[in-house]
Amino acid sequence: MIIDGHVRIGQGREVELTADTLLDTMDRLGIDRALVAPDEAAIAYHNRRGNDAVTAAAASSGGRLLAYAVANPWRGRDALDELDRAADRGAVALAVDPVLQGFDLLDGLLVPLLEFAAARHWPVYVRTGTPPTALPMPLALLAGQHPEVRFVMGRSGATDFWIDAGPALRQAPNLVGDTCYAPWDTVLAALAADPEIGANRLMFSTDAPYTVSATELERVTDWPLTQAERLAVLGGTVAALLGLQI
Amino acid sequence: MIDFHTHTPAWRSASWLAGAAFDADEFISFMDDSGVDRAVVLSHDGLFDPSSQANDELAAFVARHPQRMIGFGSVSPRRPDAVVETERMMSVLGLRGIKLHPWLQGFSLHEAALDPICETVQAAGGIVVSHDGTPPYSTPAQIAALARRHPELPVVLGHGGLHDCWREALAAVAQTPNLYLCICGTPPYAARYILEHAPQHRVLFGTDAGLSDKPSQDYAAARVREIAGWGITADQRQAMLVDNPQRLLGGR
């Protein structure tokens, strides 16, 4: 089973993706299921609109789409109420973006949301990238502070902080890496070959609509892996995070 | 098609992204397989240790196929011999420009030491390519400031701002007539937006080939194939891959 671990649906600043278009692409590429987060404005501000959109898309997808919930941690108690509402509507994981939401991974704002995620056994996707607030190493520290939470290092520090991805994954066993943008022949192969990391701590995602989805899938299918490793990257890792049987 | 951002193998100094060993003929095979007619080739060792030896080895590599490969050397800008080495690589070695990598090489674009180097490159009719997209010392606006200090010198943003600085790259190119933007590792949605909004004659493309674990440079070949999925027009593609780099390289 192929599971796309992260896409965003809705209208972004320069991109747009509808659930129907996503499902068509999944059909074309042979992707069975996908975790969907809402668009950028919904992540940053219009949390309720976004949660309503992704949980509705998931509910009408016949089980093919699974919803990330979002809530800006600056909202405090209201953020937890919003996550509760999203959970009631079927969300299965939390997605945060410290750049879009304007917080520091280590400033404490996220702690109540992480406690919520831990209580629900939700994995937490964190978008990583460039300094100062989206780096892999602070995420590893955060993961160390919350060993009960399972984190996804979204984008694995693409691009110049791919060099931090391995150290972050070695430091935090409750952290998994994300394949999108990362060439297998420069970045992913080293992570998979690392005895402290391995393929079962890497999660395939297309990061649609920011990418060419076919290219993102090809970078995993072209990668010379054992069958067991490929199954892990393409679906096993994220299924384990979600407690899915595949 | 011209690939404006590739690398030689790392022969001696890379301890990250060292990649596979390959010779010039194998690199030409990658270029042929991907439809690349000419490539700007940057030193790989020079990123980590910008020495005269790295420039010599780069020059020897591109000299195997001088009609296909165009070498850009590197110097450490604070070294007393930086200007002399720049002159040497542009004249004796026949290189066509210089590659700066401020965060790997440890300097700021605002340092005055860069000015005589840029003047030397400009006097030789060369081009400056800088790594960009990486705070704190490799941001597009910092590189644009260098370009504004040398308004007759073509300066290329080597990565179009990458993932988090591409909007800054686009704004910088719009305000800086001698600044060019090479889409290289820039995410596809950003590439599409840049091609819609940037001055069309100043957008280039690069694969960053040379860093792969395989001589066939699989990720670079994938980056060429991926362009078909970007959703750009035939005119934009022609300008980015053929007309713009050809015009910029001109007689260089």
CSV table of C-alpha atoms in Angstrom, one decimal:
chain,number,residue,atom,x,y,z
A,1,MET,CA,0.0,0.0,0.0
A,2,ILE,CA,1.3,3.5,-0.9
A,3,ILE,CA,0.4,6.3,1.5
A,4,ASP,CA,1.3,9.9,0.8
A,5,GLY,CA,2.2,11.3,4.2
A,6,HIS,CA,1.6,14.9,3.5
A,7,VAL,CA,-0.3,17.1,1.1
A,8,ARG,CA,-2.2,20.3,1.4
A,9,ILE,CA,-5.6,21.0,-0.1
A,10,GLY,CA,-7.3,24.3,-0.7
A,11,GLN,CA,-6.1,27.6,-2.1
A,12,GLY,CA,-2.5,28.6,-1.2
A,13,ARG,CA,-0.6,31.7,-2.1
A,14,GLU,CA,0.7,30.4,-5.4
A,15,VAL,CA,-0.9,27.0,-5.5
A,16,GLU,CA,-4.3,25.3,-5.4
A,17,LEU,CA,-5.4,21.7,-5.0
A,18,THR,CA,-8.9,20.3,-4.7
A,19,ALA,CA,-9.7,16.9,-3.1
A,20,ASP,CA,-11.0,15.7,-6.4
A,21,THR,CA,-7.8,16.6,-8.2
A,22,LEU,CA,-5.8,15.0,-5.5
A,23,LEU,CA,-7.8,11.8,-5.8
A,24,ASP,CA,-7.4,11.8,-9.6
A,25,THR,CA,-3.7,12.1,-9.2
A,26,MET,CA,-3.6,9.3,-6.6
A,27,ASP,CA,-5.5,7.1,-9.0
A,28,ARG,CA,-3.1,7.9,-11.8
A,29,LEU,CA,0.0,7.2,-9.7
A,30,GLY,CA,-1.3,4.2,-7.8
A,31,ILE,CA,-1.3,6.0,-4.4
A,32,ASP,CA,-3.8,4.4,-2.1
A,33,ARG,CA,-4.2,6.9,0.7
A,34,ALA,CA,-3.0,10.4,1.6
A,35,LEU,CA,-2.9,12.5,4.7
A,36,VAL,CA,-4.3,16.0,3.9
A,37,ALA,CA,-3.6,19.2,5.7
A,38,PRO,CA,-5.5,22.4,4.8
A,39,ASP,CA,-4.1,25.4,2.9
A,40,GLU,CA,-1.7,28.0,4.2
A,41,ALA,CA,-4.3,30.6,5.3
A,42,ALA,CA,-6.1,27.8,7.2
A,43,ILE,CA,-2.9,26.7,8.9
A,44,ALA,CA,-2.0,30.3,9.9
A,45,TYR,CA,-5.3,31.8,10.8
A,46,HIS,CA,-8.6,30.2,9.5
A,47,ASN,CA,-8.1,27.0,11.4
A,48,ARG,CA,-11.8,26.1,11.6
A,49,ARG,CA,-12.4,26.5,7.9
A,50,GLY,CA,-9.4,24.4,7.2
A,51,ASN,CA,-10.3,21.6,9.6
A,52,ASP,CA,-13.8,21.6,8.3
A,53,ALA,CA,-12.5,21.2,4.7
A,54,VAL,CA,-10.0,18.4,5.3
A,55,THR,CA,-12.3,16.4,7.6
A,56,ALA,CA,-15.1,16.8,5.1
A,57,ALA,CA,-12.8,15.6,2.3
A,58,ALA,CA,-11.7,12.7,4.3
A,59,ALA,CA,-15.3,11.7,5.3
A,60,SER,CA,-16.4,11.6,1.6
A,61,SER,CA,-13.3,9.8,0.3
A,62,GLY,CA,-14.2,6.3,1.2
A,63,GLY,CA,-11.2,6.1,3.6
A,64,ARG,CA,-8.6,7.2,1.0
A,65,LEU,CA,-8.0,10.6,2.6
A,66,LEU,CA,-7.0,11.1,6.3
A,67,ALA,CA,-7.1,14.5,7.9
A,68,TYR,CA,-4.5,16.5,9.7
A,69,ALA,CA,-5.9,19.0,12.2
A,70,VAL,CA,-4.4,22.4,12.5
A,71,ALA,CA,-4.6,25.1,15.2
A,72,ASN,CA,-2.4,28.1,15.6
A,73,PRO,CA,-0.7,27.6,19.0
A,74,TRP,CA,-1.0,31.4,19.8
A,75,ARG,CA,-4.7,30.8,20.3
A,76,GLY,CA,-4.1,29.0,23.6
A,77,ARG,CA,-7.2,27.4,24.9
A,78,ASP,CA,-9.1,28.1,21.7
A,79,ALA,CA,-6.5,26.0,19.8
A,80,LEU,CA,-7.2,23.0,22.0
A,81,ASP,CA,-11.0,23.5,21.6
A,82,GLU,CA,-10.5,23.6,17.8
A,83,LEU,CA,-8.4,20.4,17.9
A,84,ASP,CA,-11.1,18.7,19.9
A,85,ARG,CA,-13.7,19.7,17.3
A,86,ALA,CA,-11.4,18.5,14.5
A,87,ALA,CA,-10.9,15.2,16.3
A,88,ASP,CA,-14.7,14.7,16.6
A,89,ARG,CA,-14.9,15.2,12.9
A,90,GLY,CA,-12.3,12.5,12.2
A,91,ALA,CA,-8.9,14.1,12.2
A,92,VAL,CA,-6.1,11.7,12.9
A,93,ALA,CA,-2.9,13.8,13.3
A,94,LEU,CA,-1.7,17.3,14.0
A,95,ALA,CA,0.2,19.4,11.4
A,96,VAL,CA,2.1,22.5,12.5
A,97,ASP,CA,4.2,25.0,10.5
A,98,PRO,CA,6.3,27.3,12.7
A,99,VAL,CA,6.9,29.8,9.9
A,100,LEU,CA,3.2,30.1,8.8
A,101,GLN,CA,2.0,30.1,12.4
A,102,GLY,CA,4.7,32.4,13.8
A,103,PHE,CA,6.2,30.6,16.8
A,104,ASP,CA,9.5,29.1,17.9
A,105,LEU,CA,9.4,25.3,18.3
A,106,LEU,CA,11.0,25.7,21.7
A,107,ASP,CA,9.1,28.7,23.1
A,108,GLY,CA,6.5,26.5,24.8
A,109,LEU,CA,3.5,27.6,22.8
A,110,LEU,CA,3.2,24.2,21.2
A,111,VAL,CA,3.3,22.2,24.5
A,112,PRO,CA,-0.5,22.1,25.1
A,113,LEU,CA,-1.0,21.0,21.5
A,114,LEU,CA,1.6,18.3,21.9
A,115,GLU,CA,-0.1,17.1,25.1
A,116,PHE,CA,-3.3,16.9,23.2
A,117,ALA,CA,-1.7,14.9,20.4
A,118,ALA,CA,-0.1,12.5,22.9
A,119,ALA,CA,-3.4,11.9,24.6
A,120,ARG,CA,-5.0,11.1,21.2
A,121,HIS,CA,-2.0,9.1,20.0
A,122,TRP,CA,-1.7,11.5,17.1
A,123,PRO,CA,1.6,11.9,15.2
A,124,VAL,CA,2.7,15.5,14.7
A,125,TYR,CA,4.0,16.8,11.4
A,126,VAL,CA,6.3,19.8,11.6
A,127,ARG,CA,7.3,21.6,8.4
A,128,THR,CA,11.1,22.2,8.5
A,129,GLY,CA,13.4,24.2,6.2
A,130,THR,CA,15.6,27.2,6.9
A,131,PRO,CA,16.6,29.3,9.9
A,132,PRO,CA,15.5,30.4,12.4
A,133,THR,CA,12.4,28.6,13.3
A,134,ALA,CA,12.1,25.6,11.0
A,135,LEU,CA,15.3,23.7,11.5
A,136,PRO,CA,15.7,19.9,12.1
A,137,MET,CA,17.9,20.2,15.2
A,138,PRO,CA,15.5,22.3,17.3
A,139,LEU,CA,12.8,19.8,16.3
A,140,ALA,CA,15.0,17.0,17.6
A,141,LEU,CA,15.3,18.9,20.9
A,142,LEU,CA,11.5,19.3,21.0
A,143,ALA,CA,11.1,15.6,20.3
A,144,GLY,CA,13.5,14.9,23.2
A,145,GLN,CA,11.3,17.0,25.5
A,146,HIS,CA,8.2,15.0,24.4
A,147,PRO,CA,9.3,11.4,24.0
A,148,GLU,CA,5.7,10.3,24.2
A,149,VAL,CA,4.9,12.1,20.9
A,150,ARG,CA,5.9,10.8,17.5
A,151,PHE,CA,7.0,13.6,15.2
A,152,VAL,CA,7.5,13.8,11.4
A,153,MET,CA,10.3,16.1,10.2
A,154,GLY,CA,8.3,17.5,7.2
A,155,ARG,CA,10.6,18.2,4.2
A,156,SER,CA,13.6,16.9,6.2
A,157,GLY,CA,15.2,20.3,6.2
A,158,ALA,CA,15.2,20.8,2.4
A,159,THR,CA,17.5,21.8,1.1
A,160,ASP,CA,20.6,23.0,2.8
A,161,PHE,CA,19.6,21.6,6.2
A,162,TRP,CA,19.4,18.0,4.8
A,163,ILE,CA,22.8,17.9,6.5
A,164,ASP,CA,21.0,18.3,9.8
A,165,ALA,CA,18.4,15.6,9.0
A,166,GLY,CA,20.7,12.6,9.9
A,167,PRO,CA,21.9,14.1,13.2
A,168,ALA,CA,18.3,15.0,14.1
A,169,LEU,CA,17.0,11.5,13.4
A,170,ARG,CA,19.8,9.9,15.3
A,171,GLN,CA,19.2,12.2,18.3
A,172,ALA,CA,15.4,11.7,18.5
A,173,PRO,CA,14.1,8.1,18.1
A,174,ASN,CA,10.6,9.5,18.1
A,175,LEU,CA,11.2,11.4,14.9
A,176,VAL,CA,10.8,10.2,11.3
A,177,GLY,CA,12.1,11.9,8.1
A,178,ASP,CA,10.2,12.9,5.0
A,179,THR,CA,11.3,12.0,1.5
A,180,CYS,CA,9.9,14.9,-0.5
A,181,TYR,CA,12.4,17.0,-2.5
A,182,ALA,CA,15.3,14.8,-1.3
A,183,PRO,CA,17.2,12.9,-4.0
A,184,TRP,CA,17.7,9.3,-3.1
A,185,ASP,CA,21.2,9.3,-4.6
A,186,THR,CA,22.5,12.1,-2.4
A,187,VAL,CA,20.3,12.3,0.7
A,188,LEU,CA,17.9,9.5,1.3
A,189,ALA,CA,20.3,6.6,0.7
A,190,ALA,CA,22.6,7.9,3.5
A,191,LEU,CA,19.7,8.1,5.9
A,192,ALA,CA,18.4,4.6,5.1
A,193,ALA,CA,21.8,3.1,5.3
A,194,ASP,CA,22.5,4.7,8.7
A,195,PRO,CA,22.3,1.9,11.3
A,196,GLU,CA,20.7,4.4,13.8
A,197,ILE,CA,18.0,5.5,11.3
A,198,GLY,CA,17.0,3.1,8.5
A,199,ALA,CA,14.3,3.1,5.9
A,200,ASN,CA,11.6,2.4,8.5
A,201,ARG,CA,12.1,5.9,9.8
A,202,LEU,CA,11.5,7.5,6.4
A,203,MET,CA,8.0,8.5,5.2
A,204,PHE,CA,7.1,9.1,1.6
A,205,SER,CA,5.2,12.3,0.8
A,206,THR,CA,4.5,14.2,-2.3
A,207,ASP,CA,4.0,17.6,-0.6
A,208,ALA,CA,1.5,18.4,-3.3
A,209,PRO,CA,0.7,20.9,-4.6
A,210,TYR,CA,4.2,22.4,-4.2
A,211,THR,CA,5.8,19.6,-6.3
A,212,VAL,CA,5.3,17.4,-9.3
A,213,SER,CA,3.7,14.4,-7.6
A,214,ALA,CA,5.0,11.8,-10.2
A,215,THR,CA,8.5,13.0,-9.6
A,216,GLU,CA,8.2,12.6,-5.8
A,217,LEU,CA,6.9,9.0,-6.2
A,218,GLU,CA,9.6,8.2,-8.8
A,219,ARG,CA,12.4,9.3,-6.4
A,220,VAL,CA,11.3,6.4,-4.1
A,221,THR,CA,10.5,3.9,-6.8
A,222,ASP,CA,13.8,4.5,-8.6
A,223,TRP,CA,15.7,4.1,-5.4
A,224,PRO,CA,17.3,0.7,-5.1
A,225,LEU,CA,15.8,-0.6,-1.9
A,226,THR,CA,14.9,-4.0,-0.7
A,227,GLN,CA,11.2,-4.8,-1.0
A,228,ALA,CA,10.7,-4.5,2.8
A,229,GLU,CA,12.5,-1.2,2.9
A,230,ARG,CA,10.4,0.2,0.0
A,231,LEU,CA,7.2,-1.0,1.6
A,232,ALA,CA,8.3,0.8,4.8
A,233,VAL,CA,9.1,4.1,3.0
A,234,LEU,CA,6.0,4.1,0.8
A,235,GLY,CA,3.5,3.3,3.5
A,236,GLY,CA,4.7,1.2,6.5
A,237,THR,CA,6.3,4.1,8.3
A,238,VAL,CA,3.3,6.4,8.3
A,239,ALA,CA,0.9,3.5,8.9
A,240,ALA,CA,2.9,2.7,12.0
A,241,LEU,CA,2.6,6.3,13.1
A,242,LEU,CA,-1.1,6.2,12.7
A,243,GLY,CA,-1.7,2.7,14.0
A,244,LEU,CA,-3.1,1.6,10.6
A,245,GLN,CA,-3.2,-2.0,9.5
A,246,ILE,CA,-1.9,-2.3,6.0
B,1,MET,CA,19.8,23.3,-23.7
B,2,ILE,CA,22.3,24.8,-21.2
B,3,ASP,CA,22.6,23.5,-17.6
B,4,PHE,CA,23.9,26.6,-15.7
B,5,HIS,CA,24.7,24.8,-12.4
B,6,THR,CA,26.8,21.6,-12.3
B,7,HIS,CA,29.8,20.4,-10.5
B,8,THR,CA,33.0,18.4,-11.1
B,9,PRO,CA,33.5,15.3,-8.9
B,10,ALA,CA,34.9,16.0,-5.4
B,11,TRP,CA,38.5,14.7,-5.7
B,12,ARG,CA,39.9,15.6,-2.3
B,13,SER,CA,38.0,17.8,0.1
B,14,ALA,CA,34.3,17.0,0.3
B,15,SER,CA,33.1,15.3,3.5
B,16,TRP,CA,29.4,16.0,2.7
B,17,LEU,CA,27.7,15.4,-0.6
B,18,ALA,CA,30.9,13.9,-1.9
B,19,GLY,CA,29.2,11.8,-4.5
B,20,ALA,CA,30.6,9.3,-6.9
B,21,ALA,CA,33.8,9.5,-8.8
B,22,PHE,CA,33.3,10.2,-12.6
B,23,ASP,CA,35.4,11.4,-15.4
B,24,ALA,CA,34.7,14.0,-18.0
B,25,ASP,CA,33.5,11.5,-20.6
B,26,GLU,CA,31.0,10.0,-18.1
B,27,PHE,CA,29.7,13.5,-17.4
B,28,ILE,CA,29.2,14.1,-21.1
B,29,SER,CA,27.2,10.8,-21.1
B,30,PHE,CA,24.9,12.2,-18.4
B,31,MET,CA,24.6,15.4,-20.4
B,32,ASP,CA,23.8,13.5,-23.6
B,33,ASP,CA,21.2,11.3,-21.9
B,34,SER,CA,19.5,14.4,-20.4
B,35,GLY,CA,19.6,16.5,-23.6
B,36,VAL,CA,22.1,19.0,-22.1
B,37,ASP,CA,24.2,20.6,-24.8
B,38,ARG,CA,26.5,22.7,-22.6
B,39,ALA,CA,27.0,22.9,-18.9
B,40,VAL,CA,28.4,25.5,-16.5
B,41,VAL,CA,30.7,23.4,-14.4
B,42,LEU,CA,31.7,24.6,-10.9
B,43,SER,CA,34.5,23.2,-8.8
B,44,HIS,CA,33.3,20.7,-6.2
B,45,ASP,CA,36.4,20.7,-4.0
B,46,GLY,CA,36.5,24.5,-4.4
B,47,LEU,CA,33.2,24.8,-2.5
B,48,PHE,CA,34.9,23.4,0.6
B,49,ASP,CA,38.5,24.5,-0.1
B,50,PRO,CA,38.7,27.2,-2.7
B,51,SER,CA,42.4,26.7,-3.7
B,52,SER,CA,44.4,27.2,-6.9
B,53,GLN,CA,44.7,23.5,-7.0
B,54,ALA,CA,40.9,23.1,-7.2
B,55,ASN,CA,40.9,25.6,-10.0
B,56,ASP,CA,43.6,23.8,-11.9
B,57,GLU,CA,41.7,20.5,-11.6
B,58,LEU,CA,38.5,22.1,-12.7
B,59,ALA,CA,40.2,23.6,-15.7
B,60,ALA,CA,41.7,20.2,-16.6
B,61,PHE,CA,38.3,18.6,-16.3
B,62,VAL,CA,36.4,21.0,-18.6
B,63,ALA,CA,39.3,21.1,-21.0
B,64,ARG,CA,38.4,17.5,-22.0
B,65,HIS,CA,35.3,18.8,-23.7
B,66,PRO,CA,35.8,22.6,-24.1
B,67,GLN,CA,32.8,23.0,-26.5
B,68,ARG,CA,30.5,21.4,-24.0
B,69,MET,CA,31.7,22.5,-20.5
B,70,ILE,CA,32.3,26.0,-19.2
B,71,GLY,CA,34.3,26.2,-16.0
B,72,PHE,CA,33.7,28.7,-13.1
B,73,GLY,CA,36.4,28.7,-10.4
B,74,SER,CA,36.5,29.7,-6.8
B,75,VAL,CA,38.7,31.7,-4.5
B,76,SER,CA,38.8,32.4,-0.8
B,77,PRO,CA,38.1,36.2,-0.9
B,78,ARG,CA,40.0,37.2,2.2
B,79,ARG,CA,43.3,35.5,1.2
B,80,PRO,CA,46.0,38.0,0.0
B,81,ASP,CA,46.3,36.1,-3.3
B,82,ALA,CA,42.6,36.1,-4.1
B,83,VAL,CA,42.8,38.8,-6.8
B,84,VAL,CA,45.9,37.3,-8.4
B,85,GLU,CA,44.2,33.8,-8.4
B,86,THR,CA,41.1,35.3,-9.9
B,87,GLU,CA,43.2,36.9,-12.7
B,88,ARG,CA,45.0,33.6,-13.2
B,89,MET,CA,41.9,31.5,-13.5
B,90,MET,CA,40.2,33.9,-15.9
B,91,SER,CA,43.3,34.2,-18.1
B,92,VAL,CA,45.7,31.4,-17.8
B,93,LEU,CA,43.1,28.7,-17.0
B,94,GLY,CA,40.5,30.0,-19.4
B,95,LEU,CA,37.6,29.9,-16.8
B,96,ARG,CA,34.6,32.0,-17.5
B,97,GLY,CA,33.5,33.1,-14.1
B,98,ILE,CA,33.6,32.6,-10.4
B,99,LYS,CA,31.4,30.6,-8.0
B,100,LEU,CA,30.8,32.0,-4.5
B,101,HIS,CA,29.4,29.9,-1.7
B,102,PRO,CA,29.3,32.3,1.2
B,103,TRP,CA,28.0,30.0,3.9
B,104,LEU,CA,30.3,27.1,3.1
B,105,GLN,CA,33.3,29.4,2.5
B,106,GLY,CA,32.6,31.6,5.4
B,107,PHE,CA,32.1,35.2,4.3
B,108,SER,CA,29.5,37.9,3.8
B,109,LEU,CA,28.6,39.3,0.5
B,110,HIS,CA,29.0,42.8,2.0
B,111,GLU,CA,32.7,42.4,2.7
B,112,ALA,CA,34.9,44.8,0.7
B,113,ALA,CA,37.3,42.0,-0.1
B,114,LEU,CA,34.9,40.8,-2.8
B,115,ASP,CA,35.0,44.1,-4.7
B,116,PRO,CA,38.5,43.7,-6.4
B,117,ILE,CA,37.6,40.1,-7.2
B,118,CYS,CA,34.4,41.2,-8.9
B,119,GLU,CA,36.2,43.9,-10.8
B,120,THR,CA,38.7,41.4,-12.0
B,121,VAL,CA,35.9,39.0,-13.2
B,122,GLN,CA,34.1,41.9,-14.9
B,123,ALA,CA,37.3,43.1,-16.6
B,124,ALA,CA,37.7,39.6,-18.0
B,125,GLY,CA,34.1,39.5,-19.2
B,126,GLY,CA,33.1,36.9,-16.7
B,127,ILE,CA,30.1,36.1,-14.6
B,128,VAL,CA,29.6,35.6,-10.8
B,129,VAL,CA,27.4,32.7,-9.6
B,130,SER,CA,26.6,32.6,-5.9
B,131,HIS,CA,24.9,30.0,-3.9
B,132,ASP,CA,21.7,31.4,-2.4
B,133,GLY,CA,18.6,30.5,-0.5
B,134,THR,CA,20.3,29.9,2.8
B,135,PRO,CA,20.3,32.3,5.7
B,136,PRO,CA,22.2,33.9,7.3
B,137,TYR,CA,24.9,34.7,4.7
B,138,SER,CA,23.5,33.4,1.4
B,139,THR,CA,20.3,35.3,0.9
B,140,PRO,CA,19.2,36.7,-2.4
B,141,ALA,CA,19.0,40.3,-1.2
B,142,GLN,CA,22.6,40.1,0.1
B,143,ILE,CA,23.7,38.9,-3.3
B,144,ALA,CA,21.7,41.6,-5.0
B,145,ALA,CA,23.5,44.1,-2.9
B,146,LEU,CA,26.8,42.8,-4.3
B,147,ALA,CA,25.4,43.0,-7.8
B,148,ARG,CA,24.4,46.6,-7.2
B,149,ARG,CA,27.9,47.5,-6.2
B,150,HIS,CA,29.0,46.1,-9.6
B,151,PRO,CA,26.2,47.0,-12.0
B,152,GLU,CA,28.0,46.0,-15.2
B,153,LEU,CA,28.8,42.5,-13.8
B,154,PRO,CA,26.3,39.7,-14.4
B,155,VAL,CA,25.6,38.0,-11.1
B,156,VAL,CA,23.6,34.8,-10.9
B,157,LEU,CA,21.5,33.5,-7.9
B,158,GLY,CA,22.6,29.9,-8.2
B,159,HIS,CA,19.5,28.4,-6.6
B,160,GLY,CA,16.6,30.9,-7.2
B,161,GLY,CA,16.1,31.3,-3.4
B,162,LEU,CA,15.5,27.5,-2.8
B,163,HIS,CA,12.5,26.8,-0.7
B,164,ASP,CA,12.2,29.7,1.7
B,165,CYS,CA,13.8,32.7,0.0
B,166,TRP,CA,12.5,32.3,-3.6
B,167,ARG,CA,10.1,35.3,-3.2
B,168,GLU,CA,13.0,37.4,-2.1
B,169,ALA,CA,15.0,36.1,-5.1
B,170,LEU,CA,12.2,37.2,-7.4
B,171,ALA,CA,11.9,40.6,-5.8
B,172,ALA,CA,15.7,41.0,-6.0
B,173,VAL,CA,15.9,40.1,-9.6
B,174,ALA,CA,13.1,42.5,-10.5
B,175,GLN,CA,15.0,45.4,-8.8
B,176,THR,CA,18.5,44.6,-10.0
B,177,PRO,CA,19.1,44.7,-13.8
B,178,ASN,CA,22.3,42.7,-13.7
B,179,LEU,CA,21.0,39.9,-11.4
B,180,TYR,CA,19.9,36.6,-12.9
B,181,LEU,CA,18.0,33.7,-11.3
B,182,CYS,CA,19.0,30.1,-11.8
B,183,ILE,CA,16.2,27.7,-11.0
B,184,CYS,CA,18.1,24.9,-9.3
B,185,GLY,CA,16.7,23.0,-6.4
B,186,THR,CA,13.9,25.6,-6.3
B,187,PRO,CA,10.6,23.8,-5.7
B,188,PRO,CA,8.3,23.3,-8.8
B,189,TYR,CA,5.5,25.7,-7.7
B,190,ALA,CA,8.1,28.4,-7.1
B,191,ALA,CA,9.7,27.8,-10.5
B,192,ARG,CA,6.4,28.1,-12.2
B,193,TYR,CA,5.6,31.4,-10.3
B,194,ILE,CA,9.1,32.8,-11.0
B,195,LEU,CA,8.8,32.1,-14.7
B,196,GLU,CA,5.4,33.9,-14.8
B,197,HIS,CA,6.6,37.0,-12.9
B,198,ALA,CA,10.4,37.4,-13.4
B,199,PRO,CA,11.9,39.4,-16.2
B,200,GLN,CA,11.8,36.5,-18.7
B,201,HIS,CA,15.3,37.1,-20.1
B,202,ARG,CA,17.0,36.6,-16.7
B,203,VAL,CA,15.8,33.2,-15.7
B,204,LEU,CA,18.2,30.2,-16.1
B,205,PHE,CA,18.1,26.5,-15.1
B,206,GLY,CA,20.5,24.2,-13.4
B,207,THR,CA,20.5,20.6,-12.2
B,208,ASP,CA,23.3,20.8,-9.6
B,209,ALA,CA,24.6,17.6,-11.2
B,210,GLY,CA,27.9,16.2,-9.9
B,211,LEU,CA,26.8,15.4,-6.3
B,212,SER,CA,25.1,12.0,-7.0
B,213,ASP,CA,26.2,8.7,-5.6
B,214,LYS,CA,26.0,7.5,-9.2
B,215,PRO,CA,28.1,8.7,-12.2
B,216,SER,CA,24.8,8.8,-14.1
B,217,GLN,CA,23.7,11.7,-11.9
B,218,ASP,CA,20.2,10.2,-11.4
B,219,TYR,CA,18.7,13.1,-9.5
B,220,ALA,CA,20.0,15.6,-12.0
B,221,ALA,CA,18.4,13.6,-14.8
B,222,ALA,CA,15.2,13.6,-12.8
B,223,ARG,CA,15.3,17.3,-12.5
B,224,VAL,CA,15.4,17.8,-16.2
B,225,ARG,CA,12.5,15.3,-16.7
B,226,GLU,CA,10.5,17.1,-14.0
B,227,ILE,CA,10.4,20.4,-16.0
B,228,ALA,CA,7.7,18.7,-18.1
B,229,GLY,CA,5.5,18.6,-15.0
B,230,TRP,CA,6.0,22.3,-14.0
B,231,GLY,CA,3.2,23.6,-16.1
B,232,ILE,CA,5.2,26.3,-17.9
B,233,THR,CA,4.8,27.5,-21.5
B,234,ALA,CA,7.0,26.4,-24.4
B,235,ASP,CA,8.3,30.0,-24.6
B,236,GLN,CA,9.3,30.1,-21.0
B,237,ARG,CA,11.0,26.8,-21.4
B,238,GLN,CA,12.9,27.9,-24.5
B,239,ALA,CA,14.0,31.1,-22.7
B,240,MET,CA,15.1,29.4,-19.5
B,241,LEU,CA,16.9,26.5,-21.1
B,242,VAL,CA,18.3,27.9,-24.3
B,243,ASP,CA,18.0,31.6,-25.1
B,244,ASN,CA,18.8,33.2,-21.8
B,245,PRO,CA,21.9,31.1,-20.9
B,246,GLN,CA,23.2,31.4,-24.5
B,247,ARG,CA,22.8,35.2,-24.4
B,248,LEU,CA,24.4,35.5,-21.0
B,249,LEU,CA,27.3,33.3,-21.9
B,250,GLY,CA,27.7,35.1,-25.2
B,251,GLY,CA,31.3,35.0,-26.3
B,252,ARG,CA,32.3,33.9,-22.8
